[in-house]
CSV table of C-alpha atoms in Angstrom, one decimal:
chain,number,residue,atom,x,y,z
A,1,MET,CA,63.5,31.8,73.9
A,2,GLU,CA,64.9,35.5,75.5
A,3,ASP,CA,67.3,37.7,73.8
A,4,LEU,CA,70.7,37.9,74.9
A,5,LEU,CA,73.6,40.3,73.7
A,6,PHE,CA,77.1,38.6,73.6
A,7,LEU,CA,80.2,40.9,73.0
A,8,ALA,CA,83.7,40.0,72.6
A,9,HIS,CA,87.0,41.8,71.8
A,10,ARG,CA,87.9,39.1,69.3
A,11,ILE,CA,85.8,37.1,66.7
A,12,PRO,CA,85.0,34.4,68.4
A,13,TYR,CA,85.3,31.9,65.3
A,14,PRO,CA,87.9,30.0,64.4
A,15,PRO,CA,88.8,28.9,67.8
A,16,ASP,CA,92.4,28.8,67.3
A,17,LYS,CA,93.9,30.6,70.3
A,18,GLY,CA,93.1,30.7,73.8
A,19,ASP,CA,90.7,33.5,74.2
A,20,LYS,CA,88.9,32.4,71.2
A,21,ILE,CA,88.5,28.8,72.3
A,22,ARG,CA,86.6,30.0,75.5
A,23,SER,CA,84.6,32.6,73.6
A,24,TRP,CA,83.5,30.1,71.1
A,25,HIS,CA,82.4,27.6,73.3
A,26,LEU,CA,80.7,30.1,75.4
A,27,LEU,CA,78.8,31.3,72.5
A,28,ARG,CA,77.7,28.2,71.3
A,29,HIS,CA,76.6,26.9,74.5
A,30,LEU,CA,74.4,30.3,75.0
A,31,ALA,CA,73.2,30.0,71.2
A,32,ALA,CA,71.4,26.9,71.8
A,33,ARG,CA,69.3,28.5,74.7
A,34,TYR,CA,68.8,32.0,73.6
A,35,ARG,CA,68.5,34.1,70.5
A,36,VAL,CA,71.9,35.5,70.5
A,37,HIS,CA,73.2,39.1,69.1
A,38,LEU,CA,77.0,39.2,68.5
A,39,GLY,CA,79.3,42.3,68.6
A,40,CYS,CA,82.8,41.8,68.4
A,41,PHE,CA,86.1,43.1,67.0
A,42,VAL,CA,87.7,41.4,64.1
A,43,ASP,CA,91.8,42.0,64.3
A,44,ASP,CA,92.8,39.8,61.7
A,45,PRO,CA,91.6,40.3,58.2
A,46,GLN,CA,91.9,36.7,57.1
A,47,ASP,CA,88.9,35.8,60.2
A,48,HIS,CA,86.6,37.9,58.1
A,49,GLU,CA,85.9,34.9,55.9
A,50,HIS,CA,84.5,33.0,58.9
A,51,GLU,CA,81.5,35.2,59.6
A,52,PRO,CA,79.3,33.0,57.7
A,53,VAL,CA,79.7,30.7,60.7
A,54,LEU,CA,78.4,33.1,63.4
A,55,ARG,CA,75.8,34.5,61.4
A,56,ALA,CA,74.2,31.0,61.1
A,57,LEU,CA,74.7,30.5,64.7
A,58,CYS,CA,73.4,34.1,65.7
A,59,GLU,CA,70.3,36.2,65.4
A,60,SER,CA,72.1,38.9,64.4
A,61,CYS,CA,76.1,40.1,64.3
A,62,HIS,CA,78.1,43.0,64.1
A,63,PHE,CA,81.8,42.7,63.2
A,64,ALA,CA,84.0,45.8,63.9
A,65,PRO,CA,87.2,45.8,62.4
A,66,LEU,CA,90.1,46.5,64.0
A,67,ASN,CA,93.6,47.5,62.6
A,68,PRO,CA,96.0,46.6,65.4
A,69,ARG,CA,98.5,49.3,64.4
A,70,MET,CA,95.9,52.3,64.4
A,71,ALA,CA,94.1,51.0,67.4
A,72,LYS,CA,98.1,50.8,69.3
A,73,LEU,CA,98.4,54.6,68.2
A,74,GLY,CA,94.8,55.4,69.3
A,75,SER,CA,95.2,53.9,72.8
A,76,LEU,CA,98.3,56.3,73.5
A,77,ARG,CA,95.3,58.7,73.9
A,78,GLY,CA,94.6,57.0,77.2
A,79,LEU,CA,98.1,58.7,78.4
A,80,LEU,CA,96.5,62.2,78.0
A,81,THR,CA,92.8,61.1,79.2
A,82,GLY,CA,94.0,59.3,82.4
A,83,GLU,CA,92.3,56.2,81.4
A,84,ALA,CA,93.7,52.5,81.0
A,85,LEU,CA,95.3,52.2,77.7
A,86,THR,CA,93.1,48.9,77.0
A,87,PHE,CA,89.9,50.8,76.8
A,88,ALA,CA,91.3,53.5,74.5
A,89,TRP,CA,92.4,50.7,72.3
A,90,PHE,CA,89.0,49.1,72.0
A,91,ARG,CA,87.1,52.4,71.1
A,92,ASP,CA,84.7,52.2,67.9
A,93,SER,CA,81.6,54.5,67.9
A,94,ARG,CA,79.7,52.1,65.3
A,95,LEU,CA,79.9,49.3,67.5
A,96,THR,CA,78.5,51.6,70.5
A,97,ARG,CA,75.6,52.4,68.3
A,98,TRP,CA,74.9,49.1,67.3
A,99,VAL,CA,74.4,47.8,70.6
A,100,LYS,CA,72.6,50.7,71.4
A,101,GLU,CA,69.9,49.9,68.3
A,102,THR,CA,70.2,46.5,69.2
A,103,HIS,CA,68.5,47.0,72.9
A,104,VAL,CA,66.3,49.4,71.1
A,105,ALA,CA,65.0,46.9,68.6
A,106,ARG,CA,65.0,43.9,70.7
A,107,PRO,CA,64.0,43.0,74.3
A,108,ILE,CA,67.7,42.2,75.8
A,109,ALA,CA,67.0,40.0,78.7
A,110,ALA,CA,71.0,39.6,79.2
A,111,GLN,CA,74.6,40.7,78.5
A,112,VAL,CA,77.4,38.6,78.3
A,113,VAL,CA,80.4,40.5,78.2
A,114,PHE,CA,83.7,38.6,77.2
A,115,SER,CA,86.6,40.3,78.7
A,116,SER,CA,86.6,43.5,80.8
A,117,SER,CA,87.7,45.6,77.7
A,118,MET,CA,84.2,45.4,76.2
A,119,ALA,CA,82.3,46.4,79.4
A,120,PRO,CA,82.1,50.0,78.2
A,121,PHE,CA,80.0,49.3,75.3
A,122,ALA,CA,77.6,47.1,77.4
A,123,GLU,CA,77.4,50.1,79.8
A,124,ALA,CA,76.9,52.5,76.8
A,125,VAL,CA,73.1,51.3,77.3
A,126,GLU,CA,71.2,53.7,79.5
A,127,GLY,CA,68.4,52.3,81.5
A,128,PHE,CA,69.3,48.6,81.1
A,129,ARG,CA,67.6,46.4,83.9
A,130,GLY,CA,68.5,43.0,82.7
A,131,ARG,CA,71.3,40.8,84.1
A,132,ARG,CA,75.0,41.6,83.2
A,133,ILE,CA,77.8,38.8,83.3
A,134,VAL,CA,81.2,40.0,82.5
A,135,ASP,CA,83.7,37.3,82.2
A,136,PHE,CA,86.8,38.6,83.1
A,137,ILE,CA,88.5,35.5,82.2
A,138,ASP,CA,91.6,36.2,84.1
A,139,LEU,CA,92.8,39.2,85.8
A,140,ASP,CA,94.5,41.3,83.1
A,141,SER,CA,95.6,43.9,85.9
A,142,ASP,CA,97.7,41.5,87.6
A,143,LYS,CA,99.1,40.2,84.5
A,144,TRP,CA,100.3,43.8,83.8
A,145,ARG,CA,101.9,43.7,87.1
A,146,GLN,CA,104.1,40.6,86.0
A,147,TYR,CA,105.1,42.4,82.7
A,148,ALA,CA,106.2,45.4,84.7
A,149,GLU,CA,108.4,43.2,86.9
A,150,SER,CA,110.4,42.3,84.0
A,151,ALA,CA,110.2,45.6,81.8
A,152,GLY,CA,112.8,48.1,81.6
A,153,GLN,CA,111.9,51.8,81.5
A,154,PRO,CA,109.8,53.5,80.5
A,155,MET,CA,107.9,50.2,79.7
A,156,ARG,CA,108.0,49.5,83.5
A,157,TRP,CA,106.1,52.7,84.3
A,158,ILE,CA,103.5,52.2,81.4
A,159,TYR,CA,103.0,48.5,82.7
A,160,ARG,CA,102.5,49.7,86.2
A,161,ARG,CA,100.0,52.2,85.2
A,162,GLU,CA,97.9,49.9,83.2
A,163,SER,CA,98.2,47.4,86.1
A,164,ARG,CA,96.7,50.3,88.5
A,165,LEU,CA,94.0,51.6,86.4
A,166,LEU,CA,92.8,48.0,85.2
A,167,ALA,CA,92.6,47.0,88.8
A,168,ARG,CA,90.3,49.9,89.4
A,169,ALA,CA,88.2,49.4,86.5
A,170,GLU,CA,87.8,45.6,87.3
A,171,LEU,CA,86.2,46.5,90.6
A,172,ALA,CA,84.1,48.9,89.5
A,173,ILE,CA,82.8,46.8,86.2
A,174,ALA,CA,82.2,44.0,88.9
A,175,ALA,CA,80.2,46.4,91.3
A,176,ARG,CA,77.9,47.3,88.2
A,177,SER,CA,77.4,43.7,86.9
A,178,SER,CA,75.2,40.8,88.2
A,179,ALA,CA,78.0,38.1,88.3
A,180,SER,CA,81.8,38.1,87.4
A,181,LEU,CA,83.5,34.8,85.8
A,182,PHE,CA,86.9,33.6,85.9
A,183,VAL,CA,88.8,30.8,84.3
A,184,SER,CA,90.0,29.2,87.4
A,185,GLU,CA,89.4,29.2,91.2
A,186,ALA,CA,92.9,30.4,91.7
A,187,GLU,CA,91.8,33.7,89.6
A,188,ALA,CA,88.5,33.7,91.3
A,189,ASN,CA,89.7,33.8,94.6
A,190,LEU,CA,92.3,36.4,93.7
A,191,PHE,CA,89.6,38.6,92.9
A,192,ARG,CA,87.5,37.6,95.7
A,193,ARG,CA,90.0,39.2,98.1
A,194,ARG,CA,90.0,42.5,96.8
A,195,PRO,CA,88.3,45.1,99.2
A,196,GLY,CA,84.9,45.7,98.1
A,197,VAL,CA,84.3,42.8,95.8
A,198,ALA,CA,81.1,41.0,96.5
A,199,ALA,CA,82.6,37.3,96.7
A,200,GLU,CA,79.3,35.6,96.4
A,201,HIS,CA,79.0,37.3,93.0
A,202,VAL,CA,82.1,35.7,91.7
A,203,HIS,CA,82.1,32.5,90.0
A,204,ALA,CA,84.5,30.0,88.6
A,205,LEU,CA,83.8,28.5,85.0
A,206,GLY,CA,86.9,26.7,84.0
A,207,ASN,CA,87.7,26.1,80.3
A,208,GLY,CA,87.3,22.5,78.6
A,209,VAL,CA,88.5,20.7,75.7
A,210,ASP,CA,87.3,19.1,72.6
A,211,LEU,CA,88.2,15.6,73.3
A,212,ASP,CA,86.8,14.6,70.1
A,213,TYR,CA,89.2,16.9,67.9
A,214,PHE,CA,92.3,16.6,69.9
A,215,ASN,CA,92.4,12.9,69.8
A,216,GLY,CA,95.9,11.4,69.9
A,217,ASN,CA,94.6,8.2,68.5
A,218,ARG,CA,93.9,9.3,65.2
A,219,ALA,CA,96.5,9.0,62.2
A,220,TYR,CA,98.2,12.4,61.3
A,221,PRO,CA,100.8,13.1,58.7
A,222,ASP,CA,104.3,13.7,60.3
A,223,PRO,CA,104.9,17.9,59.6
A,224,TYR,CA,108.3,17.5,61.0
A,225,PRO,CA,111.4,16.5,58.6
A,226,PRO,CA,113.4,13.6,59.0
A,227,GLY,CA,115.6,13.8,62.6
A,228,GLY,CA,115.7,13.4,66.2
A,229,PRO,CA,112.6,13.6,68.7
A,230,VAL,CA,110.8,16.9,69.1
A,231,LEU,CA,109.9,18.8,71.7
A,232,VAL,CA,107.0,20.9,71.0
A,233,PHE,CA,105.5,24.4,72.1
A,234,THR,CA,102.2,26.1,70.7
A,235,GLY,CA,100.7,29.1,70.8
A,236,MET,CA,100.5,32.8,69.1
A,237,MET,CA,104.1,33.8,68.9
A,238,ASP,CA,103.3,37.7,69.2
A,239,TYR,CA,102.2,37.2,72.6
A,240,ARG,CA,104.4,38.5,75.3
A,241,ALA,CA,104.2,35.5,77.4
A,242,ASN,CA,104.7,33.0,74.8
A,243,VAL,CA,107.6,35.2,73.5
A,244,ASP,CA,109.4,34.9,77.2
A,245,ALA,CA,108.6,31.2,77.5
A,246,VAL,CA,110.3,30.2,74.3
A,247,ARG,CA,113.2,32.5,74.6
A,248,TRP,CA,113.9,31.2,78.1
A,249,PHE,CA,113.5,27.8,76.9
A,250,ALA,CA,115.8,28.1,74.2
A,251,ASP,CA,118.5,29.8,76.2
A,252,GLN,CA,118.3,28.2,79.6
A,253,VAL,CA,116.7,24.4,79.1
A,254,PHE,CA,117.2,23.4,75.6
A,255,PRO,CA,121.1,23.6,75.8
A,256,ALA,CA,121.1,21.3,78.4
A,257,VAL,CA,118.7,18.7,76.8
A,258,ARG,CA,120.9,18.8,73.5
A,259,ALA,CA,124.1,18.1,75.8
A,260,ARG,CA,122.5,14.6,76.7
A,261,HIS,CA,120.3,14.2,73.3
A,262,ALA,CA,122.5,15.7,70.5
A,263,ASP,CA,119.5,14.9,68.0
A,264,VAL,CA,116.6,16.7,69.9
A,265,ARG,CA,114.7,19.6,68.1
A,266,PHE,CA,112.5,22.3,69.7
A,267,ALA,CA,109.4,23.3,67.6
A,268,ILE,CA,108.1,26.7,68.1
A,269,VAL,CA,104.3,26.1,66.5
A,270,GLY,CA,102.2,29.7,66.1
A,271,ALA,CA,101.2,32.5,64.0
A,272,ARG,CA,102.9,35.7,63.9
A,273,PRO,CA,106.1,34.7,65.5
A,274,ASP,CA,108.0,38.1,66.1
A,275,GLU,CA,111.6,39.2,65.3
A,276,ARG,CA,112.9,37.8,68.5
A,277,VAL,CA,111.3,34.3,68.1
A,278,ARG,CA,112.5,34.1,64.4
A,279,LYS,CA,116.0,34.8,65.7
A,280,LEU,CA,115.6,31.6,67.4
A,281,GLY,CA,115.2,29.6,64.5
A,282,GLU,CA,118.9,30.6,63.6
A,283,GLY,CA,120.2,28.1,66.4
A,284,ALA,CA,120.7,24.2,66.0
A,285,GLY,CA,117.6,22.2,66.3
A,286,VAL,CA,115.1,25.0,66.7
A,287,ILE,CA,112.0,25.0,64.1
A,288,ILE,CA,109.7,28.0,63.9
A,289,THR,CA,106.9,27.1,61.9
A,290,GLY,CA,104.9,30.4,61.8
A,291,ARG,CA,100.8,29.9,61.1
A,292,VAL,CA,99.9,26.2,60.8
A,293,ALA,CA,96.5,25.0,59.1
A,294,ASP,CA,96.0,22.2,61.8
A,295,VAL,CA,98.2,22.1,65.3
A,296,ARG,CA,97.3,18.7,65.9
A,297,PRO,CA,99.8,16.7,63.7
A,298,TYR,CA,102.9,18.8,65.3
A,299,VAL,CA,101.4,18.1,68.9
A,300,ALA,CA,100.7,14.3,67.9
A,301,HIS,CA,104.3,13.5,66.2
A,302,ALA,CA,106.5,15.2,69.4
A,303,ALA,CA,107.8,13.4,72.1
A,304,VAL,CA,107.3,16.1,74.7
A,305,ALA,CA,104.9,19.1,74.8
A,306,VAL,CA,106.5,21.6,76.9
A,307,ALA,CA,105.0,24.7,78.5
A,308,PRO,CA,107.5,27.0,80.1
A,309,LEU,CA,105.7,30.0,80.8
A,310,ARG,CA,106.8,32.3,83.2
A,311,ILE,CA,103.9,35.0,82.9
A,312,ALA,CA,100.7,33.4,83.2
A,313,ARG,CA,97.5,33.8,84.1
A,314,GLY,CA,94.0,31.6,84.2
A,315,ILE,CA,94.2,28.1,82.4
A,316,GLN,CA,96.9,27.2,79.5
A,317,ASN,CA,94.7,25.8,76.9
A,318,LYS,CA,98.1,24.3,75.2
A,319,VAL,CA,98.5,22.3,78.4
A,320,LEU,CA,95.1,20.9,77.9
A,321,GLU,CA,95.4,19.9,74.1
A,322,ALA,CA,98.3,18.2,74.5
A,323,MET,CA,97.2,16.2,77.5
A,324,ALA,CA,93.9,15.8,75.5
A,325,MET,CA,96.4,14.4,72.6
A,326,ALA,CA,97.9,11.9,75.3
A,327,ARG,CA,101.4,13.7,74.9
A,328,PRO,CA,103.4,13.9,77.7
A,329,VAL,CA,103.5,17.2,79.0
A,330,VAL,CA,106.1,19.3,81.1
A,331,ALA,CA,105.0,22.6,82.5
A,332,SER,CA,106.2,25.3,84.8
A,333,ALA,CA,104.5,25.8,87.9
A,334,GLU,CA,102.6,29.1,86.4
A,335,ALA,CA,101.7,27.3,83.5
A,336,PHE,CA,100.0,24.4,85.7
A,337,GLU,CA,98.0,26.7,87.9
A,338,GLY,CA,94.3,26.1,87.6
A,339,ILE,CA,94.5,22.8,86.1
A,340,ASP,CA,93.2,20.3,88.2
A,341,ALA,CA,95.6,17.3,87.7
A,342,GLU,CA,98.3,15.5,89.9
A,343,PRO,CA,101.8,16.4,89.1
A,344,GLY,CA,103.7,13.3,88.7
A,345,ALA,CA,100.8,11.2,87.5
A,346,ASP,CA,99.2,13.2,84.9
A,347,LEU,CA,101.9,15.7,83.9
A,348,LEU,CA,105.4,16.8,85.2
A,349,VAL,CA,105.6,20.0,86.8
A,350,ALA,CA,109.0,21.8,87.0
A,351,GLY,CA,110.4,24.2,89.4
A,352,SER,CA,111.9,27.6,88.6
A,353,GLY,CA,115.1,26.5,87.3
A,354,GLY,CA,116.3,25.5,84.0
A,355,GLU,CA,118.4,22.7,85.0
A,356,GLY,CA,115.3,20.8,86.7
A,357,PHE,CA,112.9,21.4,83.6
A,358,ALA,CA,115.9,20.2,81.4
A,359,GLU,CA,116.0,17.2,84.1
A,360,LEU,CA,112.2,16.4,83.5
A,361,VAL,CA,112.5,16.8,79.8
A,362,CYS,CA,115.2,14.3,79.4
A,363,ARG,CA,113.7,11.9,81.9
A,364,LEU,CA,110.7,11.3,79.6
A,365,LEU,CA,112.8,11.1,76.2
A,366,GLU,CA,115.1,8.4,78.2
A,367,ASN,CA,112.0,6.6,79.5
A,368,PRO,CA,109.5,6.4,76.7
A,369,GLY,CA,107.1,3.8,78.6
A,370,GLU,CA,107.2,6.4,81.5
A,371,ALA,CA,106.2,9.1,78.7
A,372,ALA,CA,103.4,7.1,77.2
A,373,GLY,CA,101.8,6.5,80.6
A,374,LEU,CA,102.0,9.9,81.6
A,375,GLY,CA,100.2,10.9,78.1
A,376,ALA,CA,97.6,8.2,78.5
A,377,ARG,CA,96.7,9.3,81.9
A,378,GLY,CA,96.6,12.9,81.2
A,379,ARG,CA,94.0,11.9,78.4
A,380,ARG,CA,91.9,9.9,80.7
A,381,LEU,CA,91.6,12.6,83.4
A,382,LEU,CA,90.8,15.4,80.7
A,383,SER,CA,87.9,12.7,80.0
A,384,GLY,CA,86.6,12.8,82.9
A,385,ARG,CA,86.8,16.4,84.2
A,386,TYR,CA,87.4,18.4,81.1
A,387,THR,CA,84.7,18.3,78.6
A,388,TRP,CA,83.3,21.7,77.6
A,389,GLU,CA,79.6,20.2,78.6
A,390,ARG,CA,80.7,19.9,82.2
A,391,ARG,CA,82.4,22.9,82.6
A,392,LEU,CA,79.8,24.9,81.1
A,393,ALA,CA,77.0,23.3,83.0
A,394,PRO,CA,76.7,26.3,85.4
A,395,LEU,CA,76.5,29.0,83.0
A,396,VAL,CA,72.7,29.1,81.9
A,397,GLY,CA,71.8,29.6,85.8
A,398,ILE,CA,74.3,32.3,86.4
A,399,VAL,CA,73.0,34.1,83.4
A,400,GLU,CA,69.3,33.7,84.9
A,401,GLY,CA,70.5,34.5,88.4
A,402,ALA,CA,69.4,31.1,89.7
């Protein structure tokens, strides 16, 4: 069994948000085949209690504490040095030292780098001749470009700068790596089209979903107070794309739904709701939960799961999880991108306007038979195509260069 370095910008456990879900399953898949040495950041103090799970799984671990407020201040150095703020945010001399010492102490055969922000730590090892696999997940540079389109000054300038510098860095990181991974063919193809990219070294490695865990056939206690049907949105609620999505839905979609269904409610389920999200809770019918111990009851007892994202990259785990729970889903085109499903059969995909989104939601509320059938077909689709075992089957071959 060979030694493998795995670097992640956030502790891979518990798998309670998008990037941690993916990194956890990649790590667990690799740990069954390699002696894994894990280096990662911990940006939530509560996550330190989960370190024993990872120590039991891995040969060695280094957990680098990261204070988001201090990291944000530190990232501003990038404005002076000319580097992307992302790399200035994730800078830690102790983690760099641990990576170097691990390579001295162990014959590391391969490095698996989860997110481009961790590449500088892997590249700090001089003379490394093994394979380096970088999981970009999605194109961060394009995400910042999308942010810039809707931002005012001076943030528009900062976001455009970050997009430009990250795009340049992504090309350089890929050129110094054996293989580049992306979460969908759409993301992989977007990168392959960039000048200078070795397309044969770019691979799509899609996300799966834990169908045993996300099982709508189980009985869950109803977490909602008595009232009308619930439309549910799940996600980390300090994440810009999620904040934009729920604010747009509350403003452009939800009033039209309530005009036809006065008792309908909109539940925003997720940790760290920022001030703009909390303010939505002042509106009639809007529920803000904050962090919950288990998201499944909130999805199971919702009439419809909505994913009205306007800024999106990669695959939306919230959509896959709702489909796995056999809940009918109405998604924006952006949230649907990268999911191998048939609109109208496995889920509903709305156009760009709020009126069309509201119409699809009302249609499901008024036709429970159609809603139930949509949910059941979505679950069957995932059972055939979206297990983690199937999705990660090519990973070891990519790591070993097969």
